[in-house]
PDB file of C-alpha atoms in Angstrom:
ATOM      1  CA  UNK A  28      77.586  83.307  99.855  1.00  0.00           C
ATOM      2  CA  UNK A  29      79.549  84.701 102.192  1.00  0.00           C
ATOM      3  CA  UNK A  30      79.228  88.809 102.626  1.00  0.00           C
ATOM      4  CA  UNK A  31      82.416  90.778 101.911  1.00  0.00           C
ATOM      5  CA  UNK A  32      81.370  93.706 103.502  1.00  0.00           C
ATOM      6  CA  UNK A  33      84.571  95.861 103.940  1.00  0.00           C
ATOM      7  CA  UNK A  34      86.764  94.022 101.543  1.00  0.00           C
ATOM      8  CA  UNK A  35      84.152  93.804  98.461  1.00  0.00           C
ATOM      9  CA  UNK A  36      85.880  95.073  95.776  1.00  0.00           C
ATOM     10  CA  UNK A  37      83.265  94.877  93.267  1.00  0.00           C
ATOM     11  CA  UNK A  38      83.316  97.164  90.329  1.00  0.00           C
ATOM     12  CA  UNK A  39      86.918  98.130  91.195  1.00  0.00           C
ATOM     13  CA  UNK A  40      89.546  98.172  88.531  1.00  0.00           C
ATOM     14  CA  UNK A  41      93.490  96.857  89.747  1.00  0.00           C
ATOM     15  CA  UNK A  42      96.360  97.579  87.761  1.00  0.00           C
ATOM     16  CA  UNK A  43      99.074  95.034  88.941  1.00  0.00           C
ATOM     17  CA  UNK A  44     102.594  95.395  87.599  1.00  0.00           C
ATOM     18  CA  UNK A  45     104.720  92.590  87.496  1.00  0.00           C
ATOM     19  CA  UNK A  46     101.464  90.529  87.949  1.00  0.00           C
ATOM     20  CA  UNK A  47     102.444  87.717  85.675  1.00  0.00           C
ATOM     21  CA  UNK A  48     104.179  85.620  88.368  1.00  0.00           C
ATOM     22  CA  UNK A  49     105.410  84.940  91.701  1.00  0.00           C
ATOM     23  CA  UNK A  50     104.000  87.529  94.319  1.00  0.00           C
ATOM     24  CA  UNK A  51     102.286  89.760  91.779  1.00  0.00           C
ATOM     25  CA  UNK A  52     100.180  86.784  90.294  1.00  0.00           C
ATOM     26  CA  UNK A  53      99.515  85.999  94.458  1.00  0.00           C
ATOM     27  CA  UNK A  54      97.990  89.476  94.986  1.00  0.00           C
ATOM     28  CA  UNK A  55      95.939  89.765  91.504  1.00  0.00           C
ATOM     29  CA  UNK A  56      94.153  86.584  92.553  1.00  0.00           C
ATOM     30  CA  UNK A  57      93.501  87.967  96.061  1.00  0.00           C
ATOM     31  CA  UNK A  58      91.815  91.222  94.517  1.00  0.00           C
ATOM     32  CA  UNK A  59      90.141  89.031  91.893  1.00  0.00           C
ATOM     33  CA  UNK A  60      88.674  86.708  94.552  1.00  0.00           C
ATOM     34  CA  UNK A  61      86.922  89.628  95.923  1.00  0.00           C
ATOM     35  CA  UNK A  62      85.598  90.909  92.974  1.00  0.00           C
ATOM     36  CA  UNK A  63      88.293  93.735  91.237  1.00  0.00           C
ATOM     37  CA  UNK A  64      88.576  93.309  87.639  1.00  0.00           C
ATOM     38  CA  UNK A  65      92.518  92.980  86.922  1.00  0.00           C
ATOM     39  CA  UNK A  66      95.036  94.524  84.449  1.00  0.00           C
ATOM     40  CA  UNK A  67      98.218  92.705  84.659  1.00  0.00           C
ATOM     41  CA  UNK A  68     101.630  94.244  82.894  1.00  0.00           C
ATOM     42  CA  UNK A  69     104.701  92.517  82.571  1.00  0.00           C
ATOM     43  CA  UNK A  70     107.449  92.649  80.504  1.00  0.00           C
ATOM     44  CA  UNK A  71     106.941  88.704  79.800  1.00  0.00           C
ATOM     45  CA  UNK A  72     103.159  89.378  78.382  1.00  0.00           C
ATOM     46  CA  UNK A  73     103.094  85.430  78.036  1.00  0.00           C
ATOM     47  CA  UNK A  74     102.983  85.522  81.845  1.00  0.00           C
ATOM     48  CA  UNK A  75     100.389  87.910  81.705  1.00  0.00           C
ATOM     49  CA  UNK A  76      97.968  86.249  79.878  1.00  0.00           C
ATOM     50  CA  UNK A  77      98.184  83.187  82.094  1.00  0.00           C
ATOM     51  CA  UNK A  78      97.087  85.322  85.166  1.00  0.00           C
ATOM     52  CA  UNK A  79      94.589  87.168  82.839  1.00  0.00           C
ATOM     53  CA  UNK A  80      93.210  83.980  81.548  1.00  0.00           C
ATOM     54  CA  UNK A  81      93.196  82.403  85.305  1.00  0.00           C
ATOM     55  CA  UNK A  82      91.265  85.273  86.897  1.00  0.00           C
ATOM     56  CA  UNK A  83      88.635  85.425  84.291  1.00  0.00           C
ATOM     57  CA  UNK A  84      87.888  81.514  84.288  1.00  0.00           C
ATOM     58  CA  UNK A  85      88.341  80.977  88.096  1.00  0.00           C
ATOM     59  CA  UNK A  86      86.469  84.290  89.522  1.00  0.00           C
ATOM     60  CA  UNK A  87      84.582  85.375  86.394  1.00  0.00           C
ATOM     61  CA  UNK A  88      86.250  88.855  86.445  1.00  0.00           C
ATOM     62  CA  UNK A  89      87.422  91.045  83.587  1.00  0.00           C
ATOM     63  CA  UNK A  90      91.125  91.111  83.204  1.00  0.00           C
ATOM     64  CA  UNK A  91      93.572  91.620  80.213  1.00  0.00           C
ATOM     65  CA  UNK A  92      97.211  91.777  80.121  1.00  0.00           C
ATOM     66  CA  UNK A  93      99.582  94.711  78.704  1.00  0.00           C
ATOM     67  CA  UNK A  94     103.552  94.222  77.920  1.00  0.00           C
ATOM     68  CA  UNK A  95     105.347  96.782  79.698  1.00  0.00           C
ATOM     69  CA  UNK A  96     108.725  97.659  81.238  1.00  0.00           C
ATOM     70  CA  UNK A  97     108.118 100.006  83.948  1.00  0.00           C
ATOM     71  CA  UNK A  98     111.606 101.646  83.250  1.00  0.00           C
ATOM     72  CA  UNK A  99     110.415 103.103  80.245  1.00  0.00           C
ATOM     73  CA  UNK A 100     108.475 106.103  80.574  1.00  0.00           C
ATOM     74  CA  UNK A 101     106.961 106.238  77.586  1.00  0.00           C
ATOM     75  CA  UNK A 102     105.643 102.146  77.828  1.00  0.00           C
ATOM     76  CA  UNK A 103     104.348 103.589  80.963  1.00  0.00           C
ATOM     77  CA  UNK A 104     101.964 106.262  79.607  1.00  0.00           C
ATOM     78  CA  UNK A 105     100.841 103.915  76.693  1.00  0.00           C
ATOM     79  CA  UNK A 106     100.046 100.938  79.273  1.00  0.00           C
ATOM     80  CA  UNK A 107      97.876 103.452  81.459  1.00  0.00           C
ATOM     81  CA  UNK A 108      96.584 104.856  78.902  1.00  0.00           C
ATOM     82  CA  UNK A 109      95.189 101.495  77.563  1.00  0.00           C
ATOM     83  CA  UNK A 110      93.743 100.286  80.801  1.00  0.00           C
ATOM     84  CA  UNK A 111      91.852 103.253  81.322  1.00  0.00           C
ATOM     85  CA  UNK A 112      90.376 102.971  77.715  1.00  0.00           C
ATOM     86  CA  UNK A 113      89.737  98.996  78.445  1.00  0.00           C
ATOM     87  CA  UNK A 114      88.471  99.273  81.658  1.00  0.00           C
ATOM     88  CA  UNK A 115      87.793 103.254  82.566  1.00  0.00           C
ATOM     89  CA  UNK A 116      89.280 104.457  86.461  1.00  0.00           C
ATOM     90  CA  UNK A 117      91.954 102.190  87.876  1.00  0.00           C
ATOM     91  CA  UNK A 118      91.109 102.501  91.545  1.00  0.00           C
ATOM     92  CA  UNK A 119      94.009 100.058  92.811  1.00  0.00           C
ATOM     93  CA  UNK A 120      97.467 100.162  91.636  1.00  0.00           C
ATOM     94  CA  UNK A 121      99.595  97.517  93.067  1.00  0.00           C
ATOM     95  CA  UNK A 122     103.507  98.407  92.166  1.00  0.00           C
ATOM     96  CA  UNK A 123     105.187  95.095  92.526  1.00  0.00           C
ATOM     97  CA  UNK A 124     107.530  94.728  89.646  1.00  0.00           C
ATOM     98  CA  UNK A 125     111.245  94.373  90.838  1.00  0.00           C
ATOM     99  CA  UNK A 126     114.493  93.141  89.889  1.00  0.00           C
ATOM    100  CA  UNK A 127     117.794  92.441  91.795  1.00  0.00           C
ATOM    101  CA  UNK A 128     121.175  91.522  91.232  1.00  0.00           C
ATOM    102  CA  UNK A 129     123.380  89.805  93.480  1.00  0.00           C
ATOM    103  CA  UNK A 130     127.203  90.669  94.371  1.00  0.00           C
ATOM    104  CA  UNK A 131     129.634  92.289  96.462  1.00  0.00           C
ATOM    105  CA  UNK A 132     129.020  96.104  96.441  1.00  0.00           C
ATOM    106  CA  UNK A 133     132.823  96.274  95.569  1.00  0.00           C
ATOM    107  CA  UNK A 134     132.534  94.008  92.737  1.00  0.00           C
ATOM    108  CA  UNK A 135     129.012  95.282  91.333  1.00  0.00           C
ATOM    109  CA  UNK A 136     128.779  96.974  88.016  1.00  0.00           C
ATOM    110  CA  UNK A 137     127.554 100.362  88.068  1.00  0.00           C
ATOM    111  CA  UNK A 138     125.240  99.611  85.101  1.00  0.00           C
ATOM    112  CA  UNK A 139     123.401  96.529  87.397  1.00  0.00           C
ATOM    113  CA  UNK A 140     123.047  99.251  90.071  1.00  0.00           C
ATOM    114  CA  UNK A 141     121.374 101.473  87.532  1.00  0.00           C
ATOM    115  CA  UNK A 142     119.177  98.750  86.333  1.00  0.00           C
ATOM    116  CA  UNK A 143     117.878  97.637  89.971  1.00  0.00           C
ATOM    117  CA  UNK A 144     117.234 101.295  90.829  1.00  0.00           C
ATOM    118  CA  UNK A 145     115.108 102.050  87.655  1.00  0.00           C
ATOM    119  CA  UNK A 146     112.915  99.216  87.813  1.00  0.00           C
ATOM    120  CA  UNK A 147     112.005  99.122  91.192  1.00  0.00           C
ATOM    121  CA  UNK A 148     112.641 102.725  92.084  1.00  0.00           C
ATOM    122  CA  UNK A 149     111.791 104.377  88.701  1.00  0.00           C
ATOM    123  CA  UNK A 150     109.003 102.073  87.838  1.00  0.00           C
ATOM    124  CA  UNK A 151     107.323 102.874  91.161  1.00  0.00           C
ATOM    125  CA  UNK A 152     107.589 106.379  90.553  1.00  0.00           C
ATOM    126  CA  UNK A 153     106.283 106.565  87.159  1.00  0.00           C
ATOM    127  CA  UNK A 154     103.141 104.525  87.596  1.00  0.00           C
ATOM    128  CA  UNK A 155     102.418 105.961  90.819  1.00  0.00           C
ATOM    129  CA  UNK A 156     102.658 109.433  88.425  1.00  0.00           C
ATOM    130  CA  UNK A 157     100.452 108.387  85.587  1.00  0.00           C
ATOM    131  CA  UNK A 158      98.262 105.920  87.305  1.00  0.00           C
ATOM    132  CA  UNK A 159      97.931 109.048  90.366  1.00  0.00           C
ATOM    133  CA  UNK A 160      97.106 111.734  87.909  1.00  0.00           C
ATOM    134  CA  UNK A 161      93.732 109.994  87.070  1.00  0.00           C
ATOM    135  CA  UNK A 162      93.448 109.156  90.981  1.00  0.00           C
ATOM    136  CA  UNK A 163      93.209 112.551  91.533  1.00  0.00           C
ATOM    137  CA  UNK A 164      91.312 113.552  88.970  1.00  0.00           C
ATOM    138  CA  UNK A 165      88.332 111.352  90.339  1.00  0.00           C
ATOM    139  CA  UNK A 166      89.602 111.983  94.451  1.00  0.00           C
ATOM    140  CA  UNK A 167      90.078 108.264  95.198  1.00  0.00           C
ATOM    141  CA  UNK A 168      92.554 105.822  95.039  1.00  0.00           C
ATOM    142  CA  UNK A 169      94.417 102.689  96.572  1.00  0.00           C
ATOM    143  CA  UNK A 170      98.394 102.525  95.673  1.00  0.00           C
ATOM    144  CA  UNK A 171     100.379  99.679  97.387  1.00  0.00           C
ATOM    145  CA  UNK A 172     103.993  99.588  96.643  1.00  0.00           C
ATOM    146  CA  UNK A 173     105.978  96.427  97.196  1.00  0.00           C
ATOM    147  CA  UNK A 174     109.087  97.107  99.208  1.00  0.00           C
ATOM    148  CA  UNK A 175     110.792  94.356 101.119  1.00  0.00           C
ATOM    149  CA  UNK A 176     112.233  93.396 104.628  1.00  0.00           C
ATOM    150  CA  UNK A 177     115.604  94.067 103.155  1.00  0.00           C
ATOM    151  CA  UNK A 178     114.539  97.696 103.281  1.00  0.00           C
ATOM    152  CA  UNK A 179     114.372  98.026 106.903  1.00  0.00           C
ATOM    153  CA  UNK A 180     117.272  95.897 108.247  1.00  0.00           C
ATOM    154  CA  UNK A 181     120.461  94.825 107.065  1.00  0.00           C
ATOM    155  CA  UNK A 182     121.064  91.282 106.378  1.00  0.00           C
ATOM    156  CA  UNK A 183     124.827  89.675 106.596  1.00  0.00           C
ATOM    157  CA  UNK A 184     126.332  88.790 103.319  1.00  0.00           C
ATOM    158  CA  UNK A 185     125.963  85.159 103.861  1.00  0.00           C
ATOM    159  CA  UNK A 186     122.008  85.523 103.695  1.00  0.00           C
ATOM    160  CA  UNK A 187     121.585  88.658 100.980  1.00  0.00           C
ATOM    161  CA  UNK A 188     124.254  90.336  99.226  1.00  0.00           C
ATOM    162  CA  UNK A 189     122.331  92.459  96.737  1.00  0.00           C
ATOM    163  CA  UNK A 190     123.202  96.279  98.091  1.00  0.00           C
ATOM    164  CA  UNK A 191     121.313  97.509  95.022  1.00  0.00           C
ATOM    165  CA  UNK A 192     118.032  95.764  95.591  1.00  0.00           C
ATOM    166  CA  UNK A 193     118.039  96.500  99.229  1.00  0.00           C
ATOM    167  CA  UNK A 194     118.786 100.136  99.198  1.00  0.00           C
ATOM    168  CA  UNK A 195     115.764 100.475  96.524  1.00  0.00           C
ATOM    169  CA  UNK A 196     113.057  98.597  98.675  1.00  0.00           C
ATOM    170  CA  UNK A 197     114.608 101.118 101.352  1.00  0.00           C
ATOM    171  CA  UNK A 198     113.795 104.199  98.826  1.00  0.00           C
ATOM    172  CA  UNK A 199     110.193 102.605  97.995  1.00  0.00           C
ATOM    173  CA  UNK A 200     109.466 102.770 101.960  1.00  0.00           C
ATOM    174  CA  UNK A 201     110.496 106.422 102.028  1.00  0.00           C
ATOM    175  CA  UNK A 202     108.338 107.463  98.952  1.00  0.00           C
ATOM    176  CA  UNK A 203     105.326 105.653 100.012  1.00  0.00           C
ATOM    177  CA  UNK A 204     105.654 107.819 103.182  1.00  0.00           C
ATOM    178  CA  UNK A 205     106.146 111.114 101.285  1.00  0.00           C
ATOM    179  CA  UNK A 206     103.378 110.388  98.211  1.00  0.00           C
ATOM    180  CA  UNK A 207     100.987 109.606 101.013  1.00  0.00           C
ATOM    181  CA  UNK A 208     101.535 112.648 102.670  1.00  0.00           C
ATOM    182  CA  UNK A 209     100.982 114.652  99.368  1.00  0.00           C
ATOM    183  CA  UNK A 210      98.252 112.890  97.781  1.00  0.00           C
ATOM    184  CA  UNK A 211      96.172 112.493 101.132  1.00  0.00           C
ATOM    185  CA  UNK A 212      94.171 115.452 100.535  1.00  0.00           C
ATOM    186  CA  UNK A 213      92.990 113.702  97.534  1.00  0.00           C
ATOM    187  CA  UNK A 214      91.475 110.882  98.871  1.00  0.00           C
ATOM    188  CA  UNK A 215      94.763 108.674  97.882  1.00  0.00           C
ATOM    189  CA  UNK A 216      95.941 106.154  99.912  1.00  0.00           C
ATOM    190  CA  UNK A 217      99.715 105.268  99.473  1.00  0.00           C
ATOM    191  CA  UNK A 218     100.847 102.031 101.422  1.00  0.00           C
ATOM    192  CA  UNK A 219     103.701  99.741 101.191  1.00  0.00           C
ATOM    193  CA  UNK A 220     103.788  95.828 101.903  1.00  0.00           C
ATOM    194  CA  UNK A 221     107.491  94.592 103.050  1.00  0.00           C
ATOM    195  CA  UNK A 222     107.310  90.683 102.419  1.00  0.00           C
ATOM    196  CA  UNK A 223     110.076  88.708 104.171  1.00  0.00           C
ATOM    197  CA  UNK A 224     111.277  85.232 102.260  1.00  0.00           C
ATOM    198  CA  UNK A 225     108.499  83.869 100.397  1.00  0.00           C
ATOM    199  CA  UNK A 226     109.326  81.126  97.584  1.00  0.00           C
ATOM    200  CA  UNK A 227     109.543  82.839  94.199  1.00  0.00           C
ATOM    201  CA  UNK A 228     111.792  83.028  91.280  1.00  0.00           C
ATOM    202  CA  UNK A 229     113.843  86.216  92.872  1.00  0.00           C
ATOM    203  CA  UNK A 230     114.361  84.422  95.955  1.00  0.00           C
ATOM    204  CA  UNK A 231     114.953  81.143  94.384  1.00  0.00           C
ATOM    205  CA  UNK A 232     119.071  81.086  94.698  1.00  0.00           C
ATOM    206  CA  UNK A 233     119.305  82.554  98.287  1.00  0.00           C
ATOM    207  CA  UNK A 234     116.709  80.059  99.613  1.00  0.00           C
ATOM    208  CA  UNK A 235     118.176  77.130  97.672  1.00  0.00           C
ATOM    209  CA  UNK A 236     121.372  78.029  99.898  1.00  0.00           C
ATOM    210  CA  UNK A 237     120.170  79.654 103.226  1.00  0.00           C
ATOM    211  CA  UNK A 238     116.464  78.052 103.509  1.00  0.00           C
ATOM    212  CA  UNK A 239     117.182  76.188 107.223  1.00  0.00           C
ATOM    213  CA  UNK A 240     119.320  79.531 108.199  1.00  0.00           C
ATOM    214  CA  UNK A 241     116.497  81.820 107.291  1.00  0.00           C
ATOM    215  CA  UNK A 242     113.934  79.916 109.121  1.00  0.00           C
ATOM    216  CA  UNK A 243     115.809  79.294 111.993  1.00  0.00           C
ATOM    217  CA  UNK A 244     115.872  82.882 113.000  1.00  0.00           C
ATOM    218  CA  UNK A 245     112.653  83.842 112.188  1.00  0.00           C
ATOM    219  CA  UNK A 246     110.060  84.062 115.486  1.00  0.00           C
ATOM    220  CA  UNK A 247     107.541  82.391 113.691  1.00  0.00           C
ATOM    221  CA  UNK A 248     110.190  79.177 112.320  1.00  0.00           C
ATOM    222  CA  UNK A 249     108.633  79.601 108.492  1.00  0.00           C
ATOM    223  CA  UNK A 250     108.802  81.293 104.969  1.00  0.00           C
ATOM    224  CA  UNK A 251     105.776  83.469 104.014  1.00  0.00           C
ATOM    225  CA  UNK A 252     102.804  81.488 102.584  1.00  0.00           C
ATOM    226  CA  UNK A 253     100.976  83.000 100.007  1.00  0.00           C
ATOM    227  CA  UNK A 254      97.719  83.381 102.043  1.00  0.00           C
ATOM    228  CA  UNK A 255      99.271  85.821 104.046  1.00  0.00           C
ATOM    229  CA  UNK A 256     100.405  88.250 101.579  1.00  0.00           C
ATOM    230  CA  UNK A 257      96.690  88.067  99.588  1.00  0.00           C
ATOM    231  CA  UNK A 258      95.578  88.984 103.169  1.00  0.00           C
ATOM    232  CA  UNK A 259      97.799  92.291 103.647  1.00  0.00           C
ATOM    233  CA  UNK A 260      97.193  93.083  99.817  1.00  0.00           C
ATOM    234  CA  UNK A 261      93.280  92.940 100.007  1.00  0.00           C
ATOM    235  CA  UNK A 262      93.079  94.738 103.149  1.00  0.00           C
ATOM    236  CA  UNK A 263      94.789  97.395 101.939  1.00  0.00           C
ATOM    237  CA  UNK A 264      93.188  97.517  98.448  1.00  0.00           C
ATOM    238  CA  UNK A 265      89.890  97.610 100.087  1.00  0.00           C
ATOM    239  CA  UNK A 266      87.490  99.988 102.244  1.00  0.00           C
ATOM    240  CA  UNK A 267      89.035  98.154 105.689  1.00  0.00           C
ATOM    241  CA  UNK A 268      92.065 100.145 105.697  1.00  0.00           C
ATOM    242  CA  UNK A 269      90.521 103.639 104.554  1.00  0.00           C
ATOM    243  CA  UNK A 270      92.134 105.845 107.621  1.00  0.00           C
ATOM    244  CA  UNK A 271      95.659 104.313 107.031  1.00  0.00           C
ATOM    245  CA  UNK A 272      97.969 105.681 104.704  1.00  0.00           C
ATOM    246  CA  UNK A 273     101.904 106.071 104.482  1.00  0.00           C
ATOM    247  CA  UNK A 274     102.541 102.805 106.835  1.00  0.00           C
ATOM    248  CA  UNK A 275     105.067 100.353 105.456  1.00  0.00           C
ATOM    249  CA  UNK A 276     103.644  96.712 106.747  1.00  0.00           C
ATOM    250  CA  UNK A 277     106.147  94.048 107.092  1.00  0.00           C
ATOM    251  CA  UNK A 278     104.452  90.399 106.424  1.00  0.00           C
ATOM    252  CA  UNK A 279     107.765  88.420 107.456  1.00  0.00           C
ATOM    253  CA  UNK A 280     106.854  86.399 110.328  1.00  0.00           C
ATOM    254  CA  UNK A 281     108.396  88.536 112.195  1.00  0.00           C
ATOM    255  CA  UNK A 282     112.169  88.820 110.717  1.00  0.00           C
ATOM    256  CA  UNK A 283     112.413  92.285 110.961  1.00  0.00           C
ATOM    257  CA  UNK A 284     112.193  92.474 114.434  1.00  0.00           C
TER     258      UNK A 284
END
């Protein structure tokens, strides 16, 4: 048996938003593989149940799924209360839920802009607020926000034309730094992962038209792979990152350089 040491999450509970599919599921599996029990929340609870069932079958961890729209405060409050009732303290929060809207800035409906902001920024704030309250009481916690390379550098319109998404992710990056400053005294670390292009439902359309161009411009000449994201999430969730907070880690093959 391999000694996990600094990366051992045995006895920890992780709440992963948007954990039913894509990058969220990848990160939930990574934490479960190293000992964490997993609470998954998703607007589509069926996907969340698939993740929870896989985690239990594959790794023998306790796992539950919850239906939650992270942009609705009442649903966030109820979900956090239910997770604490079912699992006890939440030690790790991964704010992964997100949405996007591809459109020229001059043509984007304001309703679309608001939807992206409400889910990406608003949901990250609400989950952090209500999970953070019990982390403050317990004086420990790891919060991992999922930003994006799109929030670090601007892309030309022919690669990514989603100004609301990019702006929301830049906001998440600063929210991460500000919250890390405010909550460090309580033993809470707040960091962010900024993925580059990975194959997912959200990136499917962009990659279908621009994958060769994106790979060609990437210093490592490839898209992201699940292992890369698993490593970053595990690092930030574990004791290995105990002296790291307020940082934005780009997992992008160097595309943000």
